[in-house]
Coordinates of N, CA and C and ligand atoms in Angstrom, one line a residue:
M1 N -17.4 -15.7 -0.7 CA -17.4 -14.4 -1.3 C -16.6 -14.5 -2.6
N2 N -17.3 -14.1 -3.7 CA -16.7 -14.3 -5.1 C -16.9 -13.1 -6.0
P3 N -16.0 -12.7 -6.8 CA -14.6 -13.1 -6.8 C -13.8 -12.2 -5.8
V4 N -12.8 -12.8 -5.2 CA -11.9 -12.1 -4.3 C -10.8 -11.4 -5.0
P5 N -10.5 -10.1 -4.8 CA -9.4 -9.5 -5.5 C -8.1 -10.1 -5.1
R6 N -7.2 -10.4 -6.1 CA -5.9 -10.9 -5.7 C -5.0 -9.9 -5.0
H7 N -5.1 -8.7 -5.4 CA -4.3 -7.6 -4.9 C -5.2 -6.4 -4.4
V8 N -5.2 -6.1 -3.2 CA -5.9 -5.0 -2.6 C -4.9 -3.9 -2.2
A9 N -5.1 -2.7 -2.7 CA -4.2 -1.6 -2.2 C -5.1 -0.6 -1.4
I10 N -4.5 -0.1 -0.4 CA -5.3 0.8 0.5 C -4.6 2.2 0.8
I11 N -5.3 3.3 0.6 CA -4.9 4.6 1.0 C -5.5 4.8 2.4
M12 N -4.7 4.7 3.4 CA -5.2 4.6 4.8 C -5.3 6.1 5.3
D13 N -6.4 6.8 4.9 CA -6.5 8.2 5.3 C -7.5 8.4 6.5
G14 N -7.3 9.4 7.2 CA -8.3 9.8 8.3 C -7.8 9.6 9.7
N15 N -6.5 9.2 9.9 CA -6.0 9.0 11.3 C -6.1 10.3 12.0
G16 N -5.7 11.4 11.4 CA -5.7 12.8 12.0 C -7.1 13.2 12.5
R17 N -8.0 13.1 11.5 CA -9.4 13.5 11.8 C -10.0 12.6 12.9
W18 N -9.7 11.3 12.9 CA -10.2 10.4 14.0 C -9.7 10.9 15.4
A19 N -8.4 11.3 15.4 CA -7.9 11.8 16.7 C -8.5 13.1 17.1
E20 N -8.6 14.1 16.1 CA -9.1 15.4 16.4 C -10.5 15.3 16.9
R21 N -11.3 14.4 16.3 CA -12.7 14.3 16.8 C -12.8 13.8 18.2
R22 N -11.8 13.2 18.7 CA -11.7 12.7 20.1 C -10.9 13.7 21.0
G23 N -10.4 14.8 20.4 CA -9.6 15.7 21.2 C -8.3 15.1 21.6
L24 N -7.8 14.1 20.8 CA -6.5 13.5 21.0 C -5.4 14.0 20.1
P25 N -4.2 13.9 20.4 CA -3.1 14.2 19.5 C -3.1 13.3 18.3
R26 N -2.7 13.9 17.1 CA -2.7 13.1 15.9 C -1.9 11.8 16.0
S27 N -0.9 11.8 16.8 CA -0.1 10.5 17.0 C -1.0 9.4 17.5
Q28 N -2.0 9.7 18.3 CA -2.9 8.7 18.8 C -3.8 8.1 17.7
G29 N -4.1 9.0 16.7 CA -4.8 8.5 15.6 C -4.0 7.6 14.8
H30 N -2.7 7.8 14.6 CA -1.8 6.9 13.9 C -1.7 5.6 14.7
R31 N -1.6 5.7 16.0 CA -1.5 4.4 16.8 C -2.8 3.6 16.5
A32 N -3.9 4.2 16.6 CA -5.2 3.5 16.3 C -5.1 3.0 14.8
G33 N -4.5 3.7 14.0 CA -4.3 3.3 12.6 C -3.5 2.1 12.4
A34 N -2.5 2.0 13.3 CA -1.6 0.8 13.3 C -2.4 -0.5 13.7
D35 N -3.3 -0.3 14.6 CA -4.2 -1.4 15.0 C -5.1 -1.8 13.8
A36 N -5.5 -0.8 13.1 CA -6.4 -1.1 11.9 C -5.6 -1.9 10.8
V37 N -4.3 -1.6 10.8 CA -3.4 -2.4 9.9 C -3.4 -3.8 10.2
T38 N -3.2 -4.1 11.5 CA -3.2 -5.5 12.0 C -4.6 -6.2 11.6
R39 N -5.7 -5.4 11.9 CA -7.0 -6.0 11.6 C -7.2 -6.2 10.1
G40 N -6.8 -5.3 9.3 CA -6.9 -5.4 7.8 C -6.1 -6.6 7.3
L41 N -4.9 -6.8 7.9 CA -4.1 -7.9 7.4 C -4.8 -9.2 7.8
E42 N -5.4 -9.3 8.9 CA -6.2 -10.5 9.3 C -7.3 -10.8 8.3
V43 N -8.0 -9.8 8.0 CA -9.2 -10.0 7.1 C -8.7 -10.4 5.7
A44 N -7.6 -9.8 5.2 CA -7.0 -10.1 3.9 C -6.6 -11.6 3.9
L45 N -6.0 -12.0 5.0 CA -5.6 -13.4 5.1 C -6.8 -14.3 5.1
E46 N -7.8 -14.0 5.8 CA -9.0 -14.8 5.9 C -9.7 -14.9 4.5
L47 N -9.7 -13.8 3.7 CA -10.3 -13.8 2.4 C -9.5 -14.5 1.3
G48 N -8.2 -14.7 1.6 CA -7.3 -15.3 0.6 C -6.8 -14.2 -0.4
V49 N -6.8 -13.0 0.0 CA -6.1 -11.9 -0.8 C -4.6 -12.3 -0.9
E50 N -4.0 -12.2 -2.1 CA -2.6 -12.6 -2.2 C -1.6 -11.4 -1.9
V51 N -2.0 -10.2 -2.2 CA -1.1 -9.1 -1.9 C -2.0 -7.9 -1.3
L52 N -1.5 -7.4 -0.2 CA -2.1 -6.2 0.4 C -1.1 -5.1 0.5
T53 N -1.3 -4.1 -0.3 CA -0.4 -2.9 -0.4 C -0.9 -1.8 0.4
L54 N -0.2 -1.3 1.4 CA -0.7 -0.2 2.2 C 0.2 1.1 2.1
Y55 N -0.5 2.2 1.9 CA 0.2 3.5 1.7 C 0.5 4.0 3.1
A56 N 1.7 3.7 3.6 CA 2.0 4.0 5.1 C 2.7 5.3 5.2
F57 N 3.5 5.8 4.2 CA 4.2 7.0 4.3 C 4.6 7.5 3.0
S58 N 4.1 8.7 2.6 CA 4.4 9.2 1.2 C 5.6 10.1 1.2
T59 N 6.1 10.3 0.0 CA 7.2 11.3 -0.2 C 6.8 12.7 0.3
E60 N 5.5 13.0 0.3 CA 5.0 14.3 0.8 C 4.9 14.3 2.3
N61 N 4.8 13.2 2.9 CA 4.6 13.2 4.4 C 5.7 13.8 5.2
W62 N 6.9 14.0 4.6 CA 8.0 14.6 5.3 C 7.7 16.0 5.6
K63 N 6.7 16.6 4.9 CA 6.4 18.0 5.2 C 5.6 18.2 6.5
R64 N 5.2 17.1 7.1 CA 4.4 17.2 8.4 C 5.4 17.6 9.5
P65 N 4.8 18.0 10.6 CA 5.7 18.4 11.8 C 6.7 17.2 12.1
A66 N 7.9 17.6 12.5 CA 8.9 16.5 12.8 C 8.4 15.6 13.9
S67 N 7.6 16.1 14.8 CA 7.1 15.2 15.9 C 6.2 14.1 15.3
E68 N 5.4 14.5 14.3 CA 4.4 13.5 13.7 C 5.2 12.5 12.9
V69 N 6.2 13.0 12.1 CA 7.0 12.1 11.3 C 7.7 11.1 12.3
S70 N 8.3 11.5 13.4 CA 9.0 10.6 14.2 C 8.0 9.7 14.9
A71 N 6.8 10.1 15.2 CA 5.8 9.2 15.8 C 5.5 8.1 14.8
L72 N 5.3 8.5 13.6 CA 5.0 7.5 12.5 C 6.1 6.5 12.4
M73 N 7.4 7.0 12.4 CA 8.5 6.0 12.2 C 8.6 5.1 13.5
G74 N 8.3 5.7 14.6 CA 8.4 4.9 15.9 C 7.3 3.8 15.8
L75 N 6.1 4.2 15.3 CA 5.0 3.2 15.3 C 5.4 2.0 14.3
L76 N 6.1 2.4 13.2 CA 6.5 1.4 12.2 C 7.4 0.4 12.9
V77 N 8.4 0.9 13.6 CA 9.4 0.1 14.2 C 8.8 -0.8 15.3
E78 N 7.9 -0.2 16.0 CA 7.1 -1.0 17.1 C 6.3 -2.1 16.4
F79 N 5.6 -1.7 15.3 CA 4.7 -2.6 14.6 C 5.6 -3.8 14.2
L80 N 6.7 -3.6 13.5 CA 7.5 -4.6 13.0 C 8.0 -5.5 14.1
A81 N 8.5 -4.9 15.2 CA 9.0 -5.7 16.3 C 7.9 -6.6 17.0
S82 N 6.7 -6.0 17.2 CA 5.7 -6.7 17.9 C 5.0 -7.8 17.0
K83 N 4.9 -7.5 15.7 CA 4.2 -8.4 14.8 C 5.0 -9.5 14.1
L84 N 6.3 -9.4 14.2 CA 7.1 -10.3 13.4 C 6.8 -11.8 13.7
P85 N 6.8 -12.2 14.9 CA 6.5 -13.6 15.2 C 5.2 -14.1 14.6
E86 N 4.2 -13.2 14.7 CA 2.8 -13.6 14.2 C 2.9 -13.6 12.6
M87 N 3.6 -12.6 12.1 CA 3.7 -12.6 10.6 C 4.3 -13.9 10.1
R88 N 5.4 -14.3 10.8 CA 6.1 -15.5 10.4 C 5.2 -16.8 10.5
S89 N 4.5 -16.9 11.7 CA 3.6 -18.1 11.9 C 2.4 -18.1 10.9
K90 N 2.0 -16.9 10.5 CA 0.8 -16.9 9.6 C 1.1 -16.9 8.1
G91 N 2.4 -16.9 7.8 CA 2.8 -17.0 6.4 C 2.7 -15.7 5.7
V92 N 3.0 -14.6 6.4 CA 3.0 -13.2 5.8 C 4.4 -12.9 5.3
R93 N 4.5 -12.6 4.1 CA 5.8 -12.1 3.5 C 5.8 -10.6 3.4
L94 N 6.7 -9.9 4.1 CA 6.7 -8.5 4.1 C 7.6 -8.0 2.9
R95 N 7.1 -7.0 2.2 CA 7.8 -6.3 1.2 C 7.7 -4.8 1.4
T96 N 8.5 -4.1 0.7 CA 8.3 -2.6 0.7 C 8.5 -2.1 -0.7
I97 N 7.8 -1.0 -0.9 CA 8.0 -0.2 -2.2 C 8.3 1.3 -1.7
G98 N 9.1 2.0 -2.4 CA 9.5 3.3 -2.1 C 10.9 3.5 -1.9
R99 N 11.3 4.7 -1.6 CA 12.8 5.0 -1.3 C 13.1 4.7 0.1
T100 N 13.0 3.4 0.5 CA 13.1 3.1 1.9 C 14.5 3.3 2.5
S101 N 15.5 3.4 1.6 CA 16.9 3.7 2.1 C 16.9 5.2 2.7
G102 N 15.9 6.0 2.3 CA 15.9 7.4 2.8 C 15.1 7.5 4.1
L103 N 14.7 6.4 4.7 CA 14.0 6.4 6.0 C 15.1 6.5 7.1
P104 N 14.7 7.0 8.3 CA 15.6 7.0 9.4 C 16.2 5.6 9.6
A105 N 17.5 5.5 10.0 CA 18.2 4.2 10.1 C 17.4 3.1 10.8
A106 N 16.8 3.5 12.0 CA 16.1 2.5 12.8 C 15.0 1.8 12.0
A107 N 14.2 2.7 11.3 CA 13.1 2.1 10.5 C 13.7 1.3 9.3
A108 N 14.7 1.9 8.6 CA 15.2 1.2 7.4 C 15.8 -0.2 7.8
N109 N 16.5 -0.2 9.0 CA 17.1 -1.5 9.4 C 16.0 -2.5 9.9
A110 N 15.0 -2.0 10.6 CA 13.9 -2.9 11.0 C 13.2 -3.5 9.8
L111 N 13.1 -2.7 8.8 CA 12.4 -3.2 7.6 C 13.2 -4.3 6.9
L112 N 14.5 -4.0 6.7 CA 15.4 -4.9 6.1 C 15.4 -6.3 6.8
N113 N 15.4 -6.2 8.2 CA 15.4 -7.5 9.0 C 14.0 -8.2 8.8
A114 N 12.9 -7.4 8.8 CA 11.6 -8.1 8.7 C 11.4 -8.7 7.4
V115 N 11.9 -8.0 6.3 CA 11.7 -8.5 5.0 C 12.5 -9.8 4.8
S116 N 13.7 -9.8 5.4 CA 14.5 -11.1 5.2 C 13.9 -12.2 6.1
D117 N 13.4 -11.8 7.3 CA 12.9 -12.9 8.2 C 11.6 -13.5 7.7
T118 N 10.9 -12.8 6.8 CA 9.6 -13.3 6.4 C 9.6 -13.7 4.9
A119 N 10.8 -13.8 4.4 CA 10.9 -14.0 2.9 C 10.2 -15.3 2.4
D120 N 10.1 -16.3 3.3 CA 9.5 -17.5 2.9 C 8.0 -17.6 3.2
G121 N 7.4 -16.5 3.6 CA 5.9 -16.5 3.9 C 5.1 -16.7 2.6
G122 N 4.3 -17.7 2.6 CA 3.6 -18.1 1.4 C 2.1 -17.8 1.3
K123 N 1.5 -17.2 2.4 CA 0.1 -17.0 2.4 C -0.3 -15.6 1.8
I124 N 0.4 -14.6 2.2 CA 0.1 -13.3 1.7 C 1.3 -12.4 1.7
T125 N 1.4 -11.5 0.8 CA 2.4 -10.5 0.7 C 1.9 -9.2 1.3
L126 N 2.5 -8.7 2.4 CA 2.1 -7.4 2.9 C 3.2 -6.4 2.4
N127 N 2.7 -5.6 1.5 CA 3.6 -4.7 0.8 C 3.4 -3.2 1.3
L128 N 4.4 -2.8 2.1 CA 4.3 -1.4 2.7 C 4.9 -0.4 1.8
A129 N 4.1 0.6 1.4 CA 4.6 1.7 0.6 C 5.1 2.8 1.6
L130 N 6.5 3.0 1.6 CA 7.1 3.9 2.6 C 8.1 4.8 1.9
N131 N 8.0 6.1 2.2 CA 8.7 7.1 1.5 C 8.4 6.8 0.0
Y132 N 7.2 6.6 -0.3 CA 6.7 6.2 -1.6 C 6.0 7.4 -2.3
G133 N 6.3 7.6 -3.5 CA 5.5 8.5 -4.4 C 5.4 7.8 -5.8
G134 N 4.3 8.0 -6.4 CA 4.1 7.4 -7.7 C 5.0 8.0 -8.7
R135 N 5.1 9.3 -8.7 CA 6.0 10.0 -9.7 C 7.5 9.6 -9.4
A136 N 7.8 9.5 -8.1 CA 9.2 9.1 -7.7 C 9.5 7.7 -8.3
E137 N 8.5 6.8 -8.2 CA 8.7 5.5 -8.7 C 8.9 5.5 -10.2
L138 N 8.2 6.3 -10.9 CA 8.3 6.4 -12.4 C 9.7 7.0 -12.7
A139 N 10.1 8.0 -12.0 CA 11.4 8.7 -12.2 C 12.5 7.7 -11.9
D140 N 12.4 7.0 -10.8 CA 13.4 6.0 -10.4 C 13.5 4.9 -11.5
A141 N 12.4 4.5 -12.0 CA 12.4 3.5 -13.1 C 13.1 4.0 -14.3
A142 N 12.7 5.3 -14.7 CA 13.3 5.9 -15.9 C 14.8 6.0 -15.8
K143 N 15.2 6.4 -14.6 CA 16.7 6.6 -14.3 C 17.4 5.3 -14.5
R144 N 16.9 4.2 -14.0 CA 17.6 2.9 -14.1 C 17.5 2.3 -15.5
L145 N 16.4 2.6 -16.2 CA 16.3 2.2 -17.6 C 17.3 2.9 -18.4
A146 N 17.4 4.2 -18.2 CA 18.3 5.1 -19.0 C 19.7 4.6 -18.8
A147 N 20.1 4.2 -17.5 CA 21.4 3.8 -17.2 C 21.7 2.5 -18.0
D148 N 20.7 1.6 -18.0 CA 20.9 0.3 -18.7 C 21.0 0.5 -20.2
A149 N 20.3 1.5 -20.7 CA 20.3 1.8 -22.1 C 21.7 2.4 -22.5
A150 N 22.2 3.3 -21.6 CA 23.5 3.9 -21.8 C 24.6 2.8 -21.8
A151 N 24.4 1.8 -20.9 CA 25.4 0.7 -20.8 C 25.3 -0.4 -21.9
G152 N 24.3 -0.2 -22.8 CA 24.1 -1.1 -23.9 C 23.3 -2.4 -23.5
K153 N 22.7 -2.4 -22.3 CA 22.0 -3.6 -21.8 C 20.6 -3.6 -22.3
V154 N 20.1 -2.4 -22.7 CA 18.7 -2.3 -23.3 C 18.7 -1.5 -24.5
D155 N 18.0 -2.0 -25.6 CA 17.9 -1.3 -26.8 C 16.7 -0.3 -26.7
P156 N 17.0 1.0 -26.7 CA 15.9 2.0 -26.6 C 14.8 1.8 -27.5
R157 N 15.0 1.2 -28.7 CA 14.0 1.0 -29.7 C 13.0 -0.1 -29.3
K158 N 13.5 -0.9 -28.3 CA 12.7 -2.1 -27.9 C 12.0 -1.8 -26.6
V159 N 12.1 -0.5 -26.1 CA 11.4 -0.2 -24.8 C 9.9 -0.1 -25.1
D160 N 9.1 -0.9 -24.4 CA 7.7 -0.9 -24.4 C 7.1 -1.0 -23.0
E161 N 5.8 -1.1 -22.8 CA 5.2 -1.1 -21.5 C 5.8 -2.2 -20.7
G162 N 6.0 -3.4 -21.3 CA 6.5 -4.6 -20.5 C 7.9 -4.4 -20.1
V163 N 8.7 -3.8 -20.9 CA 10.1 -3.5 -20.6 C 10.2 -2.5 -19.4
F164 N 9.4 -1.4 -19.6 CA 9.4 -0.4 -18.6 C 9.0 -0.9 -17.2
A165 N 7.9 -1.7 -17.2 CA 7.3 -2.2 -16.0 C 8.3 -3.0 -15.2
R166 N 9.3 -3.6 -15.8 CA 10.3 -4.4 -15.1 C 11.2 -3.5 -14.2
Y167 N 11.2 -2.2 -14.5 CA 12.0 -1.3 -13.7 C 11.3 -0.6 -12.5
L168 N 10.0 -1.0 -12.3 CA 9.2 -0.5 -11.2 C 9.7 -1.2 -9.9
Y169 N 9.2 -0.7 -8.7 CA 9.7 -1.2 -7.5 C 9.4 -2.6 -7.2
A170 N 8.2 -3.1 -7.7 CA 7.9 -4.5 -7.4 C 7.3 -5.2 -8.6
P171 N 8.2 -5.4 -9.6 CA 7.7 -5.9 -10.9 C 7.1 -7.3 -10.9
D172 N 7.4 -8.0 -9.8 CA 6.9 -9.4 -9.7 C 5.4 -9.4 -9.2
L173 N 5.0 -8.3 -8.6 CA 3.6 -8.3 -8.0 C 2.6 -8.0 -9.1
P174 N 1.4 -8.6 -9.0 CA 0.3 -8.2 -9.9 C -0.1 -6.8 -9.7
D175 N -0.7 -6.2 -10.6 CA -1.3 -4.8 -10.4 C -2.5 -5.0 -9.4
P176 N -2.8 -3.9 -8.7 CA -4.0 -4.0 -7.7 C -5.3 -4.2 -8.5
D177 N -6.1 -5.1 -8.0 CA -7.5 -5.2 -8.6 C -8.4 -4.2 -7.9
L178 N -8.2 -3.9 -6.7 CA -9.1 -3.1 -5.9 C -8.3 -2.1 -5.1
L179 N -8.6 -0.8 -5.3 CA -8.0 0.3 -4.4 C -9.1 0.8 -3.5
I180 N -8.8 0.7 -2.2 CA -9.7 1.2 -1.2 C -9.1 2.5 -0.6
R181 N -9.9 3.6 -0.6 CA -9.4 4.8 0.1 C -10.4 5.1 1.2
T182 N -9.9 5.2 2.4 CA -10.7 5.6 3.6 C -10.6 7.1 3.7
G183 N -11.5 7.7 4.5 CA -11.5 9.1 4.8 C -12.2 10.0 3.8
G184 N -12.8 9.4 2.7 CA -13.7 10.0 1.8 C -13.2 10.9 0.7
E185 N -11.9 11.1 0.6 CA -11.4 12.0 -0.4 C -11.3 11.2 -1.8
M186 N -11.7 11.9 -2.8 CA -11.7 11.3 -4.2 C -10.4 11.6 -4.9
R187 N -9.3 11.1 -4.4 CA -8.0 11.4 -5.2 C -7.0 10.3 -5.0
L188 N -6.0 10.2 -5.9 CA -5.0 9.1 -5.8 C -3.8 9.5 -5.0
S189 N -3.6 10.8 -4.7 CA -2.5 11.2 -3.9 C -1.2 10.6 -4.2
N190 N -0.9 10.5 -5.5 CA 0.4 10.1 -6.0 C 0.7 8.6 -5.6
F191 N -0.3 7.8 -5.6 CA -0.2 6.4 -5.2 C -0.2 5.5 -6.4
L192 N 0.8 4.7 -6.6 CA 0.8 3.6 -7.7 C 0.3 4.1 -9.0
L193 N 0.8 5.2 -9.5 CA 0.2 5.8 -10.7 C 0.2 4.9 -11.9
W194 N 1.3 4.1 -12.1 CA 1.3 3.1 -13.2 C 0.4 1.9 -12.9
E195 N 0.5 1.4 -11.7 CA -0.1 0.1 -11.4 C -1.6 0.2 -11.3
L196 N -2.2 1.4 -11.0 CA -3.6 1.5 -10.8 C -4.4 1.7 -12.1
A197 N -3.7 1.6 -13.3 CA -4.3 2.0 -14.6 C -5.7 1.3 -14.7
Y198 N -5.9 0.1 -14.4 CA -7.2 -0.6 -14.6 C -7.9 -1.0 -13.3
T199 N -7.4 -0.5 -12.2 CA -7.9 -0.9 -10.9 C -9.3 -0.3 -10.5
E200 N -10.1 -1.1 -9.9 CA -11.4 -0.7 -9.4 C -11.2 0.2 -8.2
I201 N -11.9 1.3 -8.1 CA -11.7 2.2 -6.9 C -12.9 2.2 -6.0
Y202 N -12.6 2.1 -4.7 CA -13.7 2.1 -3.7 C -13.3 3.2 -2.7
V203 N -14.2 4.2 -2.5 CA -13.9 5.2 -1.5 C -15.0 5.1 -0.4
T204 N -14.5 5.1 0.8 CA -15.5 5.1 1.9 C -15.2 6.3 2.9
D205 N -16.2 6.8 3.4 CA -16.1 8.0 4.4 C -15.5 7.5 5.7
C206 N -15.5 6.2 5.9 CA -15.0 5.6 7.2 C -13.5 6.0 7.4
L207 N -13.2 6.5 8.5 CA -11.8 6.9 8.8 C -10.9 5.7 9.1
W208 N -9.7 5.7 8.7 CA -8.9 4.5 8.7 C -8.9 3.8 10.1
P209 N -8.8 4.5 11.2 CA -8.8 3.7 12.5 C -10.1 3.0 12.7
D210 N -11.2 3.4 12.1 CA -12.5 2.7 12.2 C -12.7 1.6 11.2
F211 N -11.7 1.4 10.3 CA -11.9 0.5 9.2 C -11.9 -1.0 9.8
S212 N -13.2 -1.5 9.8 CA -13.4 -2.8 10.5 C -13.4 -3.9 9.5
R213 N -13.6 -5.1 10.0 CA -13.7 -6.3 9.2 C -15.0 -6.1 8.3
E214 N -16.1 -5.6 8.8 CA -17.3 -5.4 8.1 C -17.1 -4.4 6.9
E215 N -16.3 -3.3 7.2 CA -16.0 -2.4 6.2 C -15.2 -3.0 5.0
F216 N -14.2 -3.8 5.4 CA -13.4 -4.5 4.4 C -14.2 -5.4 3.6
L217 N -15.1 -6.2 4.2 CA -16.0 -7.2 3.5 C -16.9 -6.4 2.5
R218 N -17.4 -5.2 3.0 CA -18.3 -4.4 2.1 C -17.6 -4.0 0.9
A219 N -16.3 -3.6 1.0 CA -15.5 -3.1 -0.1 C -15.3 -4.3 -1.1
V220 N -15.0 -5.4 -0.6 CA -14.7 -6.6 -1.4 C -16.0 -7.1 -2.1
E221 N -17.1 -7.0 -1.4 CA -18.4 -7.4 -1.9 C -18.8 -6.5 -3.1
N222 N -18.5 -5.2 -2.9 CA -18.8 -4.2 -3.9 C -18.0 -4.5 -5.1
Y223 N -16.7 -4.8 -4.9 CA -15.8 -5.1 -6.0 C -16.3 -6.3 -6.8
G224 N -16.8 -7.3 -6.1 CA -17.3 -8.5 -6.7 C -18.4 -8.3 -7.7
K225 N -19.1 -7.1 -7.5 CA -20.2 -6.8 -8.4 C -19.8 -6.0 -9.7
R226 N -18.6 -5.6 -9.7 CA -18.1 -4.8 -10.8 C -17.9 -5.6 -12.0
E227 N -18.0 -5.0 -13.2 CA -17.7 -5.7 -14.4 C -16.4 -5.1 -14.9
R228 N -15.3 -5.8 -14.9 CA -14.0 -5.3 -15.3 C -13.8 -5.4 -16.8
R229 N -13.4 -4.3 -17.4 CA -13.3 -4.4 -18.9 C -11.9 -4.1 -19.4
F230 N -11.0 -3.6 -18.6 CA -9.7 -3.4 -19.0 C -9.6 -2.6 -20.4
G231 N -10.5 -1.6 -20.5 CA -10.5 -0.8 -21.8 C -11.2 -1.5 -22.9
N232 N -11.7 -2.7 -22.7 CA -12.3 -3.4 -23.8 C -13.8 -3.4 -23.6
H233 N -14.5 -2.7 -24.6 CA -16.0 -2.5 -24.4 C -16.8 -3.4 -25.3
A234 N -16.1 -4.4 -25.9 CA -16.8 -5.3 -26.9 C -17.9 -6.1 -26.1
Ligands
LIG1 C1 -3.2 9.4 6.8 O1 -4.0 9.9 7.9 C2 -2.3 8.3 7.3 C3 -1.0 8.4 7.3 C4 -0.3 9.6 6.7 C5 -0.1 7.4 7.8 C6 -0.6 6.0 7.8 C7 0.0 5.3 8.9 C8 -0.6 4.3 9.7 C9 -1.9 3.8 9.4 C10 0.0 3.8 11.0 C11 1.4 3.2 10.9 C12 1.5 2.2 9.8 C13 2.0 1.0 10.0 C14 2.3 0.1 8.8 C15 2.3 0.4 11.3 P1 -3.9 11.5 8.0 O2 -3.0 11.8 9.2 O3 -3.6 12.2 6.7 O4 -5.4 11.8 8.4 P2 -6.3 13.1 8.1 O5 -6.5 13.2 6.6 O6 -7.5 12.9 8.9 O7 -5.5 14.3 8.7

């Protein structure tokens, strides 16, 4: 399959609807969503994708009922504990973007451990966006850049796109080539606002827990047919 996107970002939407259609609590939809994360990671590894960024918890998700938030945090901790050995053996390097220090301590600590335990993974980077918001990322970058400017470490006259980008959460990762959104909604939902500038977008009605290997391959195949121009129409 050619060409394979180096970096795939996914807005994993539709867990709630998946559960509601089955008369199950939303937490069961998120549990099925965690299985789809495992499946998606396997396909990304198989395809040779270098970075897989997943929108797992947004800065807006705190507005959900406390029981749903704690179910999501519990699932994250469970996922990290159960998948860590496999991630290590398969060369998965775990990273995070977002205000992760603002997560409940159990989740924040499990993440710190998993990130350090997988730091030498060379096959794929699994980048989890947690307590993540695109505007928060830009505001955090501006705050740190302003502090460096005030301290005389950066000349404000020399601030350009390249300088600014170094203050984002993961400046070493390439921008996503392909954004997949499941659940059918045509919006960005405050995800990677800077990084998605030239990304190809693929929206599918498939709900995240149903996102299969075939669905993933279909998205990548569709991407392979796109002509990327990066604003250049010559
Ligand atoms: C959107 O579905 C999904 C989320 C808010 C959370 C995504 C979390 C997971 C896939 C599971 C845990 C993640 C990991 C990394 C183990 P929704 O509830 O907004 O669905 P709806 O639009 O149908 O209501």
